[in-house]
Every structure is written in structure tokens, then in C-alpha cells.
XYZ file of C-alpha atoms in Angstrom:
306
model
C 142.157 129.756 103.736
C 140.692 132.261 101.303
C 138.264 134.786 102.758
C 134.581 134.398 101.891
C 134.786 137.594 99.834
C 137.776 136.384 97.793
C 136.309 132.904 97.440
C 133.068 134.373 96.139
C 135.018 136.039 93.334
C 136.448 132.691 92.146
C 133.354 130.520 92.606
C 131.143 129.833 89.605
C 127.885 131.714 89.859
C 124.512 130.161 89.330
C 122.285 127.610 91.004
C 123.961 124.926 93.124
C 122.487 121.439 92.670
C 122.457 119.188 95.732
C 121.973 115.698 94.292
C 120.217 113.072 96.402
C 120.629 109.472 95.147
C 117.180 108.446 96.404
C 113.542 109.288 95.819
C 111.994 112.072 97.904
C 110.861 111.387 101.444
C 113.663 109.387 103.030
C 116.099 110.586 105.682
C 118.769 111.476 103.092
C 116.292 113.613 101.181
C 114.905 115.277 104.320
C 118.369 116.191 105.604
C 119.344 117.587 102.211
C 116.311 119.853 102.265
C 117.203 121.025 105.773
C 120.792 121.837 104.813
C 120.094 123.469 101.430
C 118.610 126.778 102.701
C 121.573 127.336 105.045
C 124.031 126.757 102.202
C 122.059 129.100 99.955
C 122.057 131.824 102.600
C 125.806 131.571 103.170
C 126.803 131.229 99.531
C 124.434 133.909 98.264
C 123.294 131.477 95.555
C 120.208 129.316 95.119
C 120.667 125.689 96.230
C 118.134 123.214 94.850
C 117.726 119.576 95.869
C 117.580 117.223 92.881
C 116.608 113.566 93.364
C 118.453 111.008 91.217
C 117.329 107.606 92.545
C 118.340 104.182 91.292
C 121.039 101.523 91.361
C 121.355 101.383 95.157
C 122.385 105.080 95.077
C 124.902 104.590 92.233
C 123.051 106.680 89.623
C 122.907 109.832 91.703
C 126.382 109.352 93.122
C 127.888 108.925 89.651
C 126.208 112.159 88.571
C 128.156 113.958 91.292
C 131.436 112.304 90.294
C 130.963 113.272 86.631
C 129.876 116.867 87.278
C 132.128 119.832 86.622
C 134.228 120.606 89.729
C 133.073 124.204 89.910
C 131.079 124.210 93.140
C 127.732 124.072 91.362
C 127.159 120.362 92.023
C 127.394 118.552 95.364
C 125.833 115.349 96.661
C 124.486 113.862 99.872
C 125.811 110.356 100.488
C 124.727 107.657 102.919
C 125.984 104.248 104.079
C 125.574 102.727 100.606
C 128.434 104.987 99.483
C 130.689 103.038 101.870
C 129.337 99.519 101.265
C 128.845 99.549 97.491
C 132.566 99.423 96.611
C 132.778 95.983 98.215
C 129.645 94.695 96.476
C 129.932 95.760 92.845
C 131.995 97.311 90.098
C 131.280 101.016 90.265
C 131.528 103.628 87.485
C 133.542 105.837 89.850
C 136.203 105.510 92.524
C 134.821 106.294 95.963
C 138.062 107.827 97.210
C 139.572 109.407 94.086
C 136.510 110.873 92.364
C 135.076 112.905 95.241
C 136.081 115.805 97.452
C 134.608 115.183 100.931
C 133.001 118.301 102.406
C 131.511 117.338 105.759
C 129.786 114.576 107.647
C 126.325 115.950 108.426
C 124.393 113.509 110.597
C 124.228 110.029 112.051
C 121.352 108.071 113.541
C 120.923 104.609 115.049
C 118.612 101.901 113.787
C 116.012 100.134 115.910
C 115.557 96.371 115.738
C 111.797 95.901 115.540
C 110.306 92.539 116.475
C 106.851 91.392 115.423
C 104.865 90.935 118.674
C 103.904 87.397 117.677
C 107.578 86.417 117.821
C 108.264 85.461 121.475
C 111.375 87.586 121.849
C 111.556 90.476 124.298
C 115.107 90.243 125.671
C 118.595 89.481 124.386
C 118.556 86.086 126.112
C 115.245 85.205 124.477
C 116.638 86.314 121.122
C 119.713 84.113 121.536
C 117.638 81.100 122.543
C 115.054 81.584 119.795
C 117.622 82.085 117.026
C 119.911 79.247 118.080
C 116.972 76.849 118.221
C 116.143 77.839 114.621
C 119.444 78.433 112.782
C 118.847 80.221 109.521
C 115.105 80.594 110.150
C 114.787 83.808 112.189
C 114.069 86.372 109.479
C 114.714 90.059 109.067
C 113.561 92.349 106.268
C 115.678 94.908 104.475
C 115.359 97.458 101.693
C 118.055 95.750 99.634
C 121.511 94.212 99.759
C 124.149 96.545 101.167
C 121.721 98.966 102.795
C 122.228 99.945 106.426
C 119.205 97.897 107.468
C 120.701 94.844 105.751
C 124.252 95.044 107.084
C 122.926 95.637 110.623
C 121.309 92.207 110.389
C 124.557 90.676 109.161
C 126.378 92.234 112.108
C 123.783 90.775 114.480
C 124.185 87.309 112.948
C 127.939 87.505 113.562
C 127.378 88.721 117.147
C 124.952 85.835 117.783
C 127.180 83.308 116.052
C 124.102 82.007 114.215
C 122.897 82.694 110.655
C 119.742 84.720 110.162
C 117.380 84.682 107.186
C 117.676 87.882 105.157
C 114.526 88.792 103.186
C 115.156 91.632 100.748
C 112.379 93.938 99.556
C 112.463 96.709 96.987
C 112.844 99.525 99.472
C 110.116 101.918 100.528
C 107.696 100.823 103.219
C 107.727 97.149 102.212
C 110.171 95.954 104.914
C 108.188 97.804 107.574
C 104.903 96.338 106.335
C 106.509 92.891 106.304
C 107.447 92.939 109.980
C 104.180 94.557 111.078
C 102.213 92.009 109.078
C 104.209 89.064 110.396
C 105.783 88.055 107.071
C 109.160 88.305 108.814
C 110.224 88.200 112.443
C 112.092 91.482 112.507
C 113.602 94.446 110.725
C 116.109 97.197 111.417
C 114.393 100.531 110.901
C 115.257 104.211 111.335
C 113.781 105.430 114.608
C 111.670 108.098 112.936
C 109.821 105.240 111.185
C 109.855 102.844 114.132
C 108.581 105.234 116.811
C 104.865 105.350 115.889
C 104.812 101.576 115.467
C 106.407 101.073 118.871
C 104.021 103.545 120.521
C 100.979 101.717 119.149
C 102.327 98.273 120.029
C 102.538 97.094 116.427
C 106.188 96.183 116.980
C 108.564 95.657 119.897
C 111.728 97.760 119.940
C 114.408 95.362 121.179
C 117.587 97.450 120.913
C 119.339 100.129 118.895
C 122.590 100.123 116.993
C 125.384 102.500 117.950
C 127.634 103.141 120.908
C 125.168 104.789 123.270
C 121.482 105.274 123.929
C 119.788 108.086 122.090
C 117.835 110.849 123.884
C 114.960 110.184 121.480
C 114.322 106.793 123.124
C 116.234 106.592 126.398
C 114.552 103.353 127.505
C 115.746 101.317 124.527
C 119.179 99.740 125.198
C 122.036 99.430 122.749
C 123.076 96.018 121.454
C 126.393 96.488 123.250
C 124.521 96.792 126.559
C 122.905 93.449 125.793
C 126.280 91.811 125.220
C 125.935 91.813 121.425
C 128.949 93.827 120.362
C 129.688 95.111 116.890
C 126.104 95.845 115.845
C 126.601 99.487 114.948
C 125.253 100.017 111.420
C 123.126 103.125 111.238
C 122.180 105.938 108.952
C 124.978 108.333 108.037
C 124.837 111.307 105.737
C 127.529 113.590 104.422
C 128.202 116.058 101.638
C 130.694 115.452 98.837
C 131.698 117.377 95.720
C 133.390 116.212 92.522
C 137.136 115.685 92.822
C 139.011 118.785 91.760
C 136.520 121.202 93.287
C 138.674 124.128 94.533
C 139.671 123.715 98.148
C 138.388 127.184 98.955
C 134.892 126.210 97.865
C 134.999 122.926 99.803
C 136.199 124.703 102.941
C 133.531 127.381 102.627
C 130.754 124.830 102.308
C 132.137 122.844 105.249
C 132.121 125.992 107.368
C 128.535 126.749 106.392
C 127.443 123.212 107.266
C 129.183 123.468 110.629
C 127.492 126.799 111.342
C 124.102 125.385 110.343
C 124.491 122.363 112.622
C 125.054 124.678 115.608
C 121.847 126.623 115.058
C 119.118 125.767 117.595
C 116.421 125.692 114.919
C 118.455 123.266 112.802
C 119.192 121.010 115.762
C 115.504 120.999 116.671
C 114.514 120.008 113.136
C 117.139 117.254 113.092
C 115.837 115.974 116.420
C 112.384 115.715 114.855
C 113.769 113.222 112.324
C 115.844 111.552 115.054
C 119.243 112.447 113.595
C 122.305 113.547 115.537
C 124.429 116.402 114.106
C 127.930 115.231 113.181
C 130.242 118.138 112.479
C 133.518 117.401 110.725
C 136.199 119.092 108.652
C 136.951 117.951 105.094
C 140.162 116.302 106.369
C 138.370 114.439 109.135
C 135.597 113.351 106.782
C 138.103 112.025 104.229
C 139.913 109.997 106.891
C 136.609 108.744 108.275
C 135.524 107.565 104.818
C 138.762 105.597 104.419
C 138.327 103.892 107.788
C 134.686 103.078 107.129
C 135.395 101.661 103.660
C 137.819 99.171 105.218
C 135.360 98.306 107.985
C 132.481 97.520 105.632
C 134.727 95.645 103.208
C 135.652 93.327 106.076
C 131.983 92.784 106.968
C 131.081 92.009 103.354
C 133.901 89.451 103.288
C 133.114 87.925 106.691
C 129.373 87.654 106.012
C 129.888 86.619 102.370
C 127.410 89.274 101.249
C 126.596 89.130 97.542
C 124.250 91.031 95.315
C 121.188 88.969 94.494
């Protein structure tokens, strides 16, 4: 690996753009703004976060793929990066057109239940859903989003279809479950926590393999005997394919160093995200495995764009 000093001599100088394929305010945007100052400090170059929302993350992601591979453009991806290839024709190839840098963070989703729905346990959920096949509803922010595919995983685990109600992102799915328009929704914990604390929703279970320290009293779906419900938020950094390996490695090292800093870990805990260090090689292999996993879910659940 080239030394930082030698790498700095070959890297293009100027401002580094960190493209976020969503509007400001979401978890992907927040994490990008946490990571950017650490990259800027290590690179000795300004790093600015630029939001490019639209097309279920496709617009911003394509901008990364089409950028010059000089280290001046990188992007923060999320679960849509892994699901979209199975849902639509994309203007880029998810595996060939990007240089993975590092997985940054993961976080579970909480299944929120409207209190007027008489479901408080897994057994009550099974009974309620099976007595109403295709009627128990859950809100999402759009087809292929993490909060949508979590519901599809739950339907498979229950062996009973659920009613997916898609909203145009933002706070609409949350408002729908709080207002009783739908029975439930899968929501990032940072959004679910205040609603759970005030009793506006019931937190039934979380996705993922283990309980999170942020809410130790909320069980995982696996603990409830509902295996395979593991969709959550994931975020990672990618660069355009062809970006020099020395630059990719340097950025990966800086991300790893940032994720070990107590102040960074504390800030990530505030947004209920778990640091997820990885090398470029590990991240590339992980992306390949996840692409196959979500392609199988899209096929099994017959998910289609509306």
C-alpha cells in the first residue's frame, strides 16, 4: 500500500464531494455529515456533502458512477443500492461501476403497531394476521426500501400475505401508523423511540440478529420465532470504478479510524446506528452476497414497482 505522503502526491487536489442520494435529514444524510469532517481532516482537503435525491436513490447513485475516478467524488449508499438491481433497469451496474470503500454503519428497524390494533405479542400477531389474510397493513416509504422489504420478510415468516401501503417517503408512513390509517410500519429506531416513549405506538420487535443496546427490552423477530426478518438500514461509501486503489485504501483507513473515535461512536449512538468497519475487499464481497439475498426476496415475494 502506498504511504499517505506518496498517495497525497498522486491524488487530485480540490474539494471532495460526498454525494447523498436522498434529501437532507435522513439517516444516510446524517451519517454522511458525521463522516465528512473526519475524511477532510485525514485527506487535508475539504469534503462537502451534496444531496442528489430522486428515483429511489438512482439519481444520486448514477452521479457517483459517472463521476471522474479521481478521488474527488464518492457516495453514501443504503439498502436501495442492493435492492434496486432486482426491481428495475438501472443506468449503471452495481458491481462493475463502483469501487467499494467501506461499510460504515448498520441499524435495525422497529415494527411499530398502532395501539388500537390488538397485537402486543408474536402469538397475537400470528392470530390476528391469519384471521385476516391480506388485510393487516403496513406502511412504507416506497417499493424496495428497507421498511418495505422488512414487511415482505415478515409476511414470508408468518406464511400469510400482508397489505403493503406505499407512501411517498418522508414522515407520511409514520403519520399513517400513528393516525391509525395502517396497522403498522417498520421504522428506524431514532424515529420510533419518541413515539414509543409517549405511547403513540407499540414497539413489537426489531429486525437483526441481536437486541440493540439502545432498546434492550425490545426482542428481535428471531427471538419470537419469526426468522429471516433482518432488513435494516445499512450505509457504506463507494467511489466510481477506476478510482486508484491507493485512494480507496486511504479513505477506508480514515473511515475505520473515525469509527473507533469515542466522539464518533457517541454521535452514532445518538442516531441509533452501529459502526460497521470493513475493508474494501470485505465490503465488495458483502455487496455481492447481499445482492443475491435481496434478489431472492424480490423473486419470492413477487415485488414489483408500482
